[in-house]
Coordinates of N, CA and C in Angstrom, one line a residue:
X512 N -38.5 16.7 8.4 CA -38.4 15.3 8.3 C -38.1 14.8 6.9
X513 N -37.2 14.0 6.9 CA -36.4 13.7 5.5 C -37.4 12.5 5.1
X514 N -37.5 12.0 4.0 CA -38.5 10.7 3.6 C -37.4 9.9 3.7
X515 N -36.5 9.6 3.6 CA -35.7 8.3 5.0 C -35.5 8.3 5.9
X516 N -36.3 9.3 6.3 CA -36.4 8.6 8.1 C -38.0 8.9 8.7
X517 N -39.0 9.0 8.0 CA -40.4 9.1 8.0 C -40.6 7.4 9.3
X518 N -40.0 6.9 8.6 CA -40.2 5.6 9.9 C -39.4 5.5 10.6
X519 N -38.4 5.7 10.6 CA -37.3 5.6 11.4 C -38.3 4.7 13.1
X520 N -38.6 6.0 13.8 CA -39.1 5.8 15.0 C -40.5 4.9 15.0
X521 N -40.9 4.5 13.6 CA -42.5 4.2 13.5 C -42.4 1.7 13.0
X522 N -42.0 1.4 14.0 CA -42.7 0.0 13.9 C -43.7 -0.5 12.9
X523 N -43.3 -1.4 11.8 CA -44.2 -1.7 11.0 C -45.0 -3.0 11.0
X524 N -46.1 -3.4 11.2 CA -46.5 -4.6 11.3 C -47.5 -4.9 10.1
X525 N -47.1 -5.9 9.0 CA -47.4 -6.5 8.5 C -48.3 -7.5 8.7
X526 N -49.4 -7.6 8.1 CA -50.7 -8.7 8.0 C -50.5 -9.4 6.8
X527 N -49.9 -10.7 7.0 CA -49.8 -11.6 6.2 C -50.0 -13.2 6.5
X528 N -51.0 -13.1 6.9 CA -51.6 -14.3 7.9 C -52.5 -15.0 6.7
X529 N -53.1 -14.5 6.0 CA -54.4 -14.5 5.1 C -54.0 -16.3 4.7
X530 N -55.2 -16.9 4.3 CA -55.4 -18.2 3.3 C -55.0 -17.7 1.6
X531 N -55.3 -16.5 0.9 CA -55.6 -16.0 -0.5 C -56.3 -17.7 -1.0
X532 N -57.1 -17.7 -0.4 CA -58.2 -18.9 -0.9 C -58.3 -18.7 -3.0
X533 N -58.9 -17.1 -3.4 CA -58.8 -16.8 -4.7 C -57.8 -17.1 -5.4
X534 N -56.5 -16.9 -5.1 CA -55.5 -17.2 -6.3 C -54.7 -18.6 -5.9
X535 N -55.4 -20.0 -5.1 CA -54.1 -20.7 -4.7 C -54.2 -21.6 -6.4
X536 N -55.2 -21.7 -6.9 CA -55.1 -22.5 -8.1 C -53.7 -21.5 -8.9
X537 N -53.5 -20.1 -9.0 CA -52.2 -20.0 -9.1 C -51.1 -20.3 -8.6
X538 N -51.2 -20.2 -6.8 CA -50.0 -20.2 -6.4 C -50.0 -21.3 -5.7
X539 N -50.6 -22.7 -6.0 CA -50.2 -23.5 -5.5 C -50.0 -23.6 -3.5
X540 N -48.9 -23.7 -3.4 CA -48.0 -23.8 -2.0 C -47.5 -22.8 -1.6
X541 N -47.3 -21.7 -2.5 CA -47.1 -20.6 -2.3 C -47.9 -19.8 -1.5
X542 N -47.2 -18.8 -0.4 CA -48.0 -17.8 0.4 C -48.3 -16.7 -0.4
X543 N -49.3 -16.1 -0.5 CA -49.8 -15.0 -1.1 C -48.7 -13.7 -0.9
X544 N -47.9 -13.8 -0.3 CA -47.0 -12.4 0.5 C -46.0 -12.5 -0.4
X545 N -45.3 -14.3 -0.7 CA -44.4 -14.4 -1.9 C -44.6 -14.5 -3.4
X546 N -45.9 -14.0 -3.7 CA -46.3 -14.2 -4.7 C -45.6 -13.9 -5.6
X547 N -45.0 -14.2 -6.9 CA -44.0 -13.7 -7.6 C -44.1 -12.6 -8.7
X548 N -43.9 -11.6 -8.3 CA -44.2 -10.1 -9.3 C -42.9 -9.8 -9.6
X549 N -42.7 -9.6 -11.1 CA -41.7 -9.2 -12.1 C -40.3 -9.6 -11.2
X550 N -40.4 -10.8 -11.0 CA -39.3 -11.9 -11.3 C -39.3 -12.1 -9.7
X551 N -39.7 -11.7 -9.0 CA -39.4 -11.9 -7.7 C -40.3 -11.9 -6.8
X552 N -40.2 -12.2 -5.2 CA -41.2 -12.3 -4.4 C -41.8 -11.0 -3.7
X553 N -43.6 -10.5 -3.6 CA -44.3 -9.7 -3.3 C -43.4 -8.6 -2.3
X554 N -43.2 -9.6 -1.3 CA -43.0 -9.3 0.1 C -41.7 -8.7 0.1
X555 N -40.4 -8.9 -1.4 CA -39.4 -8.0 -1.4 C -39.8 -6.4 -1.8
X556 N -40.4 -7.0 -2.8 CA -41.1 -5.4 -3.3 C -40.9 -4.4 -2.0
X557 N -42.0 -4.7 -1.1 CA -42.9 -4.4 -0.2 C -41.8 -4.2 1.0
X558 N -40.8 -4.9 1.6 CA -39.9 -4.5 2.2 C -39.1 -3.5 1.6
X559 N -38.5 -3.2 0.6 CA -38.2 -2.4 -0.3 C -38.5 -1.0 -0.2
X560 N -39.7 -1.3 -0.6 CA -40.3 0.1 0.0 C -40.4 0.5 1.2
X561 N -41.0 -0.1 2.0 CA -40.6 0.4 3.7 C -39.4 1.0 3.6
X562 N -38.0 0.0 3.6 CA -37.1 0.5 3.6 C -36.4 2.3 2.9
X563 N -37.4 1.9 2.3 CA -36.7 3.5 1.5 C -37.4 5.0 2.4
X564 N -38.5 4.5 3.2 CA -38.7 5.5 4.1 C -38.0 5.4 5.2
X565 N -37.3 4.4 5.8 CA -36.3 4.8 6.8 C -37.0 3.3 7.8
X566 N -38.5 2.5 7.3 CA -38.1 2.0 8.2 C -37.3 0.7 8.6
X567 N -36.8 0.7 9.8 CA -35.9 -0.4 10.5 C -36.4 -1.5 11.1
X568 N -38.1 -1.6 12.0 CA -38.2 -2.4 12.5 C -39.6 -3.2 11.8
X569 N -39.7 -4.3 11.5 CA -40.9 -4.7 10.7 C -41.5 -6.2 11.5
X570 N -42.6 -6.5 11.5 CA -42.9 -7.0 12.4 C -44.1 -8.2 11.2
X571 N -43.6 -9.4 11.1 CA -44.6 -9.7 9.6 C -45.7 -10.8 10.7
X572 N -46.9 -10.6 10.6 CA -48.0 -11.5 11.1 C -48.3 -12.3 10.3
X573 N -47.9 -13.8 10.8 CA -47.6 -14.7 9.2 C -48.8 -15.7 10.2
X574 N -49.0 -16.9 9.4 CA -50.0 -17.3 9.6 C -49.7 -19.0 8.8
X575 N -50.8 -18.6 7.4 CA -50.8 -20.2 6.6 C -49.5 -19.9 5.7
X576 N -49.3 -21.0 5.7 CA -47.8 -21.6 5.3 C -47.0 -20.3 5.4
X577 N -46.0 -20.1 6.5 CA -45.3 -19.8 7.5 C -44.0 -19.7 7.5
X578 N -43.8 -20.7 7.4 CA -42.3 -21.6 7.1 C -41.8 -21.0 5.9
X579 N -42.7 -21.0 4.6 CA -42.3 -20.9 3.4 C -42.0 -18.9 3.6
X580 N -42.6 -18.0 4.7 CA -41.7 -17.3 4.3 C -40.8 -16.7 5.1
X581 N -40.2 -17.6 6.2 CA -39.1 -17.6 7.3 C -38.1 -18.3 6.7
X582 N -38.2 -19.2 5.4 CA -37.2 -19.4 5.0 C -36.7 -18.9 4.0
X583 N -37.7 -18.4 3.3 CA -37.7 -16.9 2.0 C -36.6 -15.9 2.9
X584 N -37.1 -15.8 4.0 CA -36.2 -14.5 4.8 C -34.5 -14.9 4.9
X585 N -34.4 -16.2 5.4 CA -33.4 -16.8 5.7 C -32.4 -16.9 4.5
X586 N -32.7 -16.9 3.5 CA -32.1 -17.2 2.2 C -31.5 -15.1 1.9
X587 N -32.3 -14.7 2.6 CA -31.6 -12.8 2.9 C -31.9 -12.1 1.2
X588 N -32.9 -12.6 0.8 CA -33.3 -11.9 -0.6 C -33.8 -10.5 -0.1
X589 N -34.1 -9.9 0.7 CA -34.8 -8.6 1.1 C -34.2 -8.0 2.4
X590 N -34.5 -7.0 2.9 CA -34.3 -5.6 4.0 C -33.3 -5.7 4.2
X591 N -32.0 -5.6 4.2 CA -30.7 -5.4 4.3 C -30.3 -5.2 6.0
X592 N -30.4 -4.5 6.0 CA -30.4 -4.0 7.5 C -31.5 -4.3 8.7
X593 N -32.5 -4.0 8.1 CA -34.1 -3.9 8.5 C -34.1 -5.2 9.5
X594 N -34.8 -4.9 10.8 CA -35.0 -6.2 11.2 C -36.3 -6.5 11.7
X595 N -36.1 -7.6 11.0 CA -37.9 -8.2 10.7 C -38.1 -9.2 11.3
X596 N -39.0 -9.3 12.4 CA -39.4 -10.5 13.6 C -40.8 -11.0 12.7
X597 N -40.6 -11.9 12.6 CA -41.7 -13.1 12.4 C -42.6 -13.6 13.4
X598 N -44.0 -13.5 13.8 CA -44.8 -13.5 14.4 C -45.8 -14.7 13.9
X599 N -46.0 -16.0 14.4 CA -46.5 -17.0 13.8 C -48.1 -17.3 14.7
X600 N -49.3 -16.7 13.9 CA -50.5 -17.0 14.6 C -50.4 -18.4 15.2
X601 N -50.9 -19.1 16.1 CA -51.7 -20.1 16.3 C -52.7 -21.3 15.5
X602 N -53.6 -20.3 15.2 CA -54.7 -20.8 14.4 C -55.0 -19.1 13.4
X603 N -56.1 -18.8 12.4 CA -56.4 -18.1 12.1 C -57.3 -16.7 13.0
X604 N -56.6 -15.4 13.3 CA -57.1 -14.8 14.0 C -57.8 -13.6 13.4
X605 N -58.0 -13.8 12.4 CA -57.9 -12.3 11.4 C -57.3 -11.4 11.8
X606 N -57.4 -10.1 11.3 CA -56.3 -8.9 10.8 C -56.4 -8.3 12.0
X607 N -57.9 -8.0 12.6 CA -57.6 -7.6 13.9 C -56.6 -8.3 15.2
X608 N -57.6 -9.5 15.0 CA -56.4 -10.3 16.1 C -55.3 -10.7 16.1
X609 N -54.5 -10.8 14.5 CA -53.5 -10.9 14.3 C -52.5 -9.9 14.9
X610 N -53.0 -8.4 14.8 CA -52.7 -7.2 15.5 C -52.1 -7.4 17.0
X611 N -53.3 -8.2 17.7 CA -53.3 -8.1 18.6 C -52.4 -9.2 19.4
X612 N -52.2 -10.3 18.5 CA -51.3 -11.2 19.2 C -50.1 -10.9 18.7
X613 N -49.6 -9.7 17.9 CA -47.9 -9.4 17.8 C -48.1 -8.1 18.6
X614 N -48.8 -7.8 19.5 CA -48.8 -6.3 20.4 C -47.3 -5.9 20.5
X615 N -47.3 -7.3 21.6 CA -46.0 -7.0 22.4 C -44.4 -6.9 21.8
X616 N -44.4 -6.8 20.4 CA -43.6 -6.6 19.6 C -43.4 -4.8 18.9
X617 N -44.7 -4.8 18.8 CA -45.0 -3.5 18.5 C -44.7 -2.5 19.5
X618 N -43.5 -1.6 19.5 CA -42.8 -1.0 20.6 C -43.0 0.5 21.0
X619 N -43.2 0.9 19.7 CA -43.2 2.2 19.3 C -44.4 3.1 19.3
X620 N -44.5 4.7 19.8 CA -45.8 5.2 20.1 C -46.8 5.5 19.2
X621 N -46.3 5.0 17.8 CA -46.9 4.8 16.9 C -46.5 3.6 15.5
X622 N -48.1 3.1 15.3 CA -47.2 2.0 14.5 C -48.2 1.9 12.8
X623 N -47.5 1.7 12.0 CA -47.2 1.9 10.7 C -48.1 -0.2 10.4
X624 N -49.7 -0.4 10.5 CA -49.9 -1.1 9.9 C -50.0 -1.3 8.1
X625 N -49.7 -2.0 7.6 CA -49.9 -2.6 6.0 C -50.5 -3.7 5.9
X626 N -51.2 -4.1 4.8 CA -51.9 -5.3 4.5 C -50.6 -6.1 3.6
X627 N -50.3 -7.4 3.6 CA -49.5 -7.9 3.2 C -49.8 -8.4 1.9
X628 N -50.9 -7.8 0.9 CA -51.1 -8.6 -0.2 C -51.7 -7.3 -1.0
X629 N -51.4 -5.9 -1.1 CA -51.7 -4.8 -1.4 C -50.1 -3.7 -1.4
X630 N -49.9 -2.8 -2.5 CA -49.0 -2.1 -2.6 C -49.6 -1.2 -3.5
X631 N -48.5 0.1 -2.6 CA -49.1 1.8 -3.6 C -48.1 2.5 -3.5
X632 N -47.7 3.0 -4.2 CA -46.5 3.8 -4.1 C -46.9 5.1 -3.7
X633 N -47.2 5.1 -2.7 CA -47.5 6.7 -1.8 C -46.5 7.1 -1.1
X634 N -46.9 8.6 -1.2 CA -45.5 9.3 -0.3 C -46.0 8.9 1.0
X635 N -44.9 8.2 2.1 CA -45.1 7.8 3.4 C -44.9 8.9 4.5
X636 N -43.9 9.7 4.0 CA -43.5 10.9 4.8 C -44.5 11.8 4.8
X637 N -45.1 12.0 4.0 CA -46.6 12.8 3.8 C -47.7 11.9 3.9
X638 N -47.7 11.2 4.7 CA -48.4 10.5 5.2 C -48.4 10.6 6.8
X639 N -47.5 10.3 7.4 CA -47.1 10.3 8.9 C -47.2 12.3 9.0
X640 N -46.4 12.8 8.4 CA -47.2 14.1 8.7 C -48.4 14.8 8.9
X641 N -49.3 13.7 8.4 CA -51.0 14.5 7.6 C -50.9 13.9 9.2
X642 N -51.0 12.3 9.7 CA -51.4 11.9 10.8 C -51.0 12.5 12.3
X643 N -49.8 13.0 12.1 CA -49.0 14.2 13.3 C -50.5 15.1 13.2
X644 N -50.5 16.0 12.2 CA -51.2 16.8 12.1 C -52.7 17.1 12.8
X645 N -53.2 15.7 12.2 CA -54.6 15.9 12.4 C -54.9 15.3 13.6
X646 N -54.5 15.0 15.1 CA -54.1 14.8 16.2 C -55.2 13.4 16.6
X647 N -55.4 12.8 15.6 CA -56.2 11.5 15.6 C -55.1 10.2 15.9
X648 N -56.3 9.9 17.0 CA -55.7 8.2 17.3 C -55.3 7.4 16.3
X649 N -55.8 7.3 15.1 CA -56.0 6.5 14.2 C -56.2 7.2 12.8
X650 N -55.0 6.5 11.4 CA -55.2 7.7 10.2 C -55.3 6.4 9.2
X651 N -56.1 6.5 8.4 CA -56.2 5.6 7.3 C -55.5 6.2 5.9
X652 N -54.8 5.5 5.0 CA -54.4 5.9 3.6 C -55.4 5.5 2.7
X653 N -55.7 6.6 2.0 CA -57.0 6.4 0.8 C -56.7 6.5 -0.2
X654 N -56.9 6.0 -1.3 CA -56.4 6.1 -2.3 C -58.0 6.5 -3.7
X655 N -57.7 7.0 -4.7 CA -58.7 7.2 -5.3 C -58.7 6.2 -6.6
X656 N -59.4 5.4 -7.3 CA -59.1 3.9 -8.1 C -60.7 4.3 -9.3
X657 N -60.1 3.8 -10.1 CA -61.3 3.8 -11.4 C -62.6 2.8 -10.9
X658 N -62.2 1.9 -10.6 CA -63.0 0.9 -10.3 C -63.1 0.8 -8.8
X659 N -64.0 1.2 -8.1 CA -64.2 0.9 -6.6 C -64.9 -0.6 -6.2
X660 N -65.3 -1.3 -6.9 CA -66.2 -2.2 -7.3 C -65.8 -3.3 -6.0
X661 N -65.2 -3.9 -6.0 CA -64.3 -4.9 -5.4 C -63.9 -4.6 -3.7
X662 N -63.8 -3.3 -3.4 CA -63.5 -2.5 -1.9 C -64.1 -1.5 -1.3
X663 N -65.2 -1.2 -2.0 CA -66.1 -0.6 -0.8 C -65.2 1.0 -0.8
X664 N -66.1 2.3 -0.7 CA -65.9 3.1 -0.6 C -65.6 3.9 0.5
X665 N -64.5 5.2 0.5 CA -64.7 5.9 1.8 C -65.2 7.4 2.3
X666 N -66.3 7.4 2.8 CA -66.7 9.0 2.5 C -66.0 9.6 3.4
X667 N -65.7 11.1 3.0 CA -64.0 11.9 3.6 C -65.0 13.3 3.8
X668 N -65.0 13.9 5.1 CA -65.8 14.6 5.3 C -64.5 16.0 4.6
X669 N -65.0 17.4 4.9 CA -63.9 18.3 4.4 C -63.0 18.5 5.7
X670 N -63.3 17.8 6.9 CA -62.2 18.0 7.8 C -61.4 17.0 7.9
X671 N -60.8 16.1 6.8 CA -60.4 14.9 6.0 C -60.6 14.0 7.3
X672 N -61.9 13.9 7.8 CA -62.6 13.0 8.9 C -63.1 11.9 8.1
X673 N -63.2 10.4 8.3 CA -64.4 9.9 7.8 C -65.2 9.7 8.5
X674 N -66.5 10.0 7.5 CA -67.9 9.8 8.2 C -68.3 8.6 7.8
X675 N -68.2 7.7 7.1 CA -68.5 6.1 6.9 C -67.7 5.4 5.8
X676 N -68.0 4.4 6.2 CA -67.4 3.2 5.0 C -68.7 3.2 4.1
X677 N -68.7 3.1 2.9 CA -69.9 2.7 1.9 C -69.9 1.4 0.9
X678 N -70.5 0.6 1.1 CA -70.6 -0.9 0.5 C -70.3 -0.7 -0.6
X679 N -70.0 -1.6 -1.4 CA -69.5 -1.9 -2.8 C -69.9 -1.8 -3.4
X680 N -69.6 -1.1 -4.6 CA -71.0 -0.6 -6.1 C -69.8 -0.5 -6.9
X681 N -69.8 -0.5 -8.4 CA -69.4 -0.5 -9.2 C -68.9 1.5 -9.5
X682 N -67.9 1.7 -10.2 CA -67.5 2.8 -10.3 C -66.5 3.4 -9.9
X683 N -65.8 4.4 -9.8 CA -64.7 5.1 -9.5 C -65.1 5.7 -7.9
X684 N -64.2 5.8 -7.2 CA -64.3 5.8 -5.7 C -62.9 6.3 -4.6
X685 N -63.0 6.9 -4.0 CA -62.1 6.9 -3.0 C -62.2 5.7 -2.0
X686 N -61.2 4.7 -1.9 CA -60.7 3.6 -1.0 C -59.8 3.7 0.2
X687 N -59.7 2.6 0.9 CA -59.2 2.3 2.1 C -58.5 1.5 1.2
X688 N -57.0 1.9 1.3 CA -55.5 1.5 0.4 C -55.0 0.0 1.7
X689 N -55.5 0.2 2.9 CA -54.9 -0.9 3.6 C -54.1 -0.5 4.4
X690 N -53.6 0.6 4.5 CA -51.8 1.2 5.1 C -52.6 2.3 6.3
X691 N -52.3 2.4 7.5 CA -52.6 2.8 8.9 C -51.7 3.2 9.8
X692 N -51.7 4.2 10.4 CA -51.0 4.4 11.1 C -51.9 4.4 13.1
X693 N -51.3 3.7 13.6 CA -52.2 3.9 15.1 C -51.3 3.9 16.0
X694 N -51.9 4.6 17.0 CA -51.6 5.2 18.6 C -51.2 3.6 19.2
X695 N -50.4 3.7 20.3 CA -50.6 2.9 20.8 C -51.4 2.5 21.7
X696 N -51.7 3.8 22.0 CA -53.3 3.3 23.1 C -54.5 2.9 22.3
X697 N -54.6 2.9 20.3 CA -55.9 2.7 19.7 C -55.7 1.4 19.4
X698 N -54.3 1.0 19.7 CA -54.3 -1.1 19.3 C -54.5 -1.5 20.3
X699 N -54.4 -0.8 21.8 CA -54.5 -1.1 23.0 C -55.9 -1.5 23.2
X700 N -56.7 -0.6 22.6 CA -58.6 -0.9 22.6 C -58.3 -2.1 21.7
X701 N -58.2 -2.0 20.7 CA -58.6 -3.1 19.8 C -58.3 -4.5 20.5
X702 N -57.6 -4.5 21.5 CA -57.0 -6.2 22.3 C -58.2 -6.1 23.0
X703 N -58.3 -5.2 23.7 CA -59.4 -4.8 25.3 C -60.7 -5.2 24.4
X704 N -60.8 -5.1 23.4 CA -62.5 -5.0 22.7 C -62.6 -6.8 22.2
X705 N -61.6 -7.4 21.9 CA -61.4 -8.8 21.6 C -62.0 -8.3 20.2
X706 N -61.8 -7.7 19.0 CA -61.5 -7.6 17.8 C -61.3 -8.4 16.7
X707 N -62.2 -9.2 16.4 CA -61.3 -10.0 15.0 C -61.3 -9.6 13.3
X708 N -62.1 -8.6 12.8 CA -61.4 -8.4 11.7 C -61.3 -6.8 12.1
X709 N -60.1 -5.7 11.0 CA -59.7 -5.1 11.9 C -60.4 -3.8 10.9
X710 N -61.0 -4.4 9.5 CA -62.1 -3.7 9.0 C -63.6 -3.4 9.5
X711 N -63.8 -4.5 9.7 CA -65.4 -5.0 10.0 C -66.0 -4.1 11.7
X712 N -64.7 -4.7 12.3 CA -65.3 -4.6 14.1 C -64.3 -3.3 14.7
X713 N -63.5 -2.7 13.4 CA -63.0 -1.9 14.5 C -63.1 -0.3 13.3
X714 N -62.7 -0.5 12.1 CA -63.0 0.6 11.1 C -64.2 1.2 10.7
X715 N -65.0 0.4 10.4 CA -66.5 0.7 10.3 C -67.0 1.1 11.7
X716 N -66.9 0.6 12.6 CA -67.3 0.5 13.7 C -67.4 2.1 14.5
X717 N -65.9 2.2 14.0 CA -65.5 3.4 14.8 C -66.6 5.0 14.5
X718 N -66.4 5.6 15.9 CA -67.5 6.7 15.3 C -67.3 8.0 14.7
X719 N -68.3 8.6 13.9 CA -68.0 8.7 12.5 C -67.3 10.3 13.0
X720 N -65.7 10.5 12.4 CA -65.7 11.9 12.4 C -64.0 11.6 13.3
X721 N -63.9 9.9 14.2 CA -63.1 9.8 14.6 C -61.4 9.4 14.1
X722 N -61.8 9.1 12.7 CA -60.4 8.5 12.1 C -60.0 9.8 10.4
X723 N -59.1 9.8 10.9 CA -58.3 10.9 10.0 C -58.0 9.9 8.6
X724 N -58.1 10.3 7.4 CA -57.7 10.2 6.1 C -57.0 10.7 5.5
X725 N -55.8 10.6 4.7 CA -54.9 11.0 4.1 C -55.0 10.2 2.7
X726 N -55.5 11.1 1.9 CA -55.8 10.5 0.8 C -54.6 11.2 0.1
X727 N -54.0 10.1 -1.0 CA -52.9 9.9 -1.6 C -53.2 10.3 -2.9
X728 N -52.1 10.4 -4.0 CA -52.3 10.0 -5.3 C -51.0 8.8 -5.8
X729 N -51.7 8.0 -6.1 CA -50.5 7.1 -6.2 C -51.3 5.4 -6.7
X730 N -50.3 4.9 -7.5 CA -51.1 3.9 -8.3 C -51.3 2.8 -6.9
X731 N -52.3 1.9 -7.2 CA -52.1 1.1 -6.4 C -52.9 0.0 -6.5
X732 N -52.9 -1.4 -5.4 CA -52.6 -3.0 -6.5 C -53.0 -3.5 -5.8
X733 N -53.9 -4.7 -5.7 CA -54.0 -6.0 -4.4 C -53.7 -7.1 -5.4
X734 N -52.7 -8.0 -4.7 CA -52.7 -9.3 -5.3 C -53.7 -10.4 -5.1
X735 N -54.7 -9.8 -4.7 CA -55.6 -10.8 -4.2 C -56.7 -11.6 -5.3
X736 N -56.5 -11.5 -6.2 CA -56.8 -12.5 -7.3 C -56.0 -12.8 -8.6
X737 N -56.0 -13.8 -9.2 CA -55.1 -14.2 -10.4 C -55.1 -12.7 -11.8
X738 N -56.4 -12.4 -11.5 CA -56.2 -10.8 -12.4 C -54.7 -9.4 -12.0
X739 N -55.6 -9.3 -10.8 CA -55.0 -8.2 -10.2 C -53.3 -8.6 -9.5
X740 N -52.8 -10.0 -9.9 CA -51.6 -10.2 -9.3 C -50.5 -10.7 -10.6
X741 N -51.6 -10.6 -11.8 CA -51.0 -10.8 -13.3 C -50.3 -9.0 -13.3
X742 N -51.3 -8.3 -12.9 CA -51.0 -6.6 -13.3 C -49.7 -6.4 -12.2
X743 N -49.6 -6.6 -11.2 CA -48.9 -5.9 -10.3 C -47.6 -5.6 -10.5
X744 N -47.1 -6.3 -11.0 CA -45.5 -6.4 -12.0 C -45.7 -4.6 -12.9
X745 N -46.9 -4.0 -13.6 CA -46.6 -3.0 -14.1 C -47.1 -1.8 -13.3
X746 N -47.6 -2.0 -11.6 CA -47.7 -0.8 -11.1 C -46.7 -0.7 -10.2
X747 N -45.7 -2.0 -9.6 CA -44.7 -1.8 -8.9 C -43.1 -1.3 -9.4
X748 N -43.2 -1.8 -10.6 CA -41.5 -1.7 -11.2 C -42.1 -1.1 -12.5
X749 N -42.9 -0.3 -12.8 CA -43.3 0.4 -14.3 C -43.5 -0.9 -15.3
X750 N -43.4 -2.1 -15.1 CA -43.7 -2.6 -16.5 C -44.5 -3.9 -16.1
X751 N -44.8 -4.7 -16.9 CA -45.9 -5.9 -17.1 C -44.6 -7.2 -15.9
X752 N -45.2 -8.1 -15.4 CA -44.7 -9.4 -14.7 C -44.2 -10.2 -15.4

């Protein structure tokens, strides 16, 4: 498998529904997904890269202020080819339910979730491999960070199983990067279970030994506060915003 075409066959659904309650005193009206990193909006970055693994079909779970990025799309700043259906919650469903009400979009026997306000430049192709591999319903991307402090840690048994999530403490840690790969019959439970966050009630939840980890080396970023969305400009394009 070539790393342009690692997605090819793999459906990507984007969680970008979120409020970013923490940074609106920056971004005003602005959606957390367009947030503007080294001259441009988050969500190109982030298409960008998909794109360079091959994938084609992207599926974005948009939510508060909506509009602002169906018309970002319309204006054709991002995916070239790629085609990207916009999926507009109702009301706020979180990440799990968000999942669950773009199902029927989601086509393919496996699908390539992302968090819409987080980016890491991990090999994706060696990614979907580790998950082929290890014949798990469900594979999480982990990433290893100086500072665990802020996301909670993930313990990785030696059969790169996890055996739990661990609460938040200050220090260097192996994380849950946001990026997922799942069966289609494991988003199929998450509807059947009525799921609403897709960390809380269905990650943690799950029992221990059942979800595969592919821990990465690769920088990586959440824009989810005015700190960490000042930095992201020098872990996505090598230099400062």
């Amino acid at each position: 498998m070539r790393s342009e075409d690692a997605l090819a066959n793999i459906d990507v659904a984007v969680l970008a529904g979120g409020l970013g309650t923490r940074i609106r005193g920056v971004l005003g009206d602005t959606p957390k997904v367009l947030a503007p990193v080294a001259g441009r909006a988050f969500l190109g970055h982030l298409l960008d890269y998909l794109s360079t693994y091959g994938a084609r079909r992207v599926v974005l779970c948009l939510g508060h202020l909506a509009d602002r990025v169906t018309a970002w799309l319309a204006r054709g700043d991002s995916a070239g080819a790629m085609d990207v259906v916009c999926q507009i919650e109702p009301r706020p469903l979180g990440t799990a339910g968000a999942l669950g009400y773009v199902r029927k979009e989601l086509r393919s026997g496996t699908v390539l979730v992302v968090n819409g306000d987080t980016f890491l430049d991990a090999d994706l192709r060696a990614f979907v491999a580790s998950h082929r591999l290890s014949g798990a319903e469900a594979s999480v991307l982990c990433v290893s960070v100086e500072d665990a402090a802020r996301y909670g840690r993930v313990e990785i048994g030696p059969d790169s199983r996890i055996r739990r999530f661990v609460e938040k403490a200050p220090g260097s840690g192996t994380i849950n990067a946001g990026v997922y790969l799942f069966s289609a019959a494991f988003l199929d439970r998450i509807i059947a279970e009525g799921a609403v966050s897709l960390e809380r009630d269905v990650l943690e939840k799950a029992p221990p030994g059942s979800l595969h980890a592919h821990v990465a080396k690769a920088r990586f970023i959440d824009i989810g506060t005015p700190e960490s969305l000042a930095a992201a400009g020098g872990v996505i394009v090598g230099r400062d915003a």
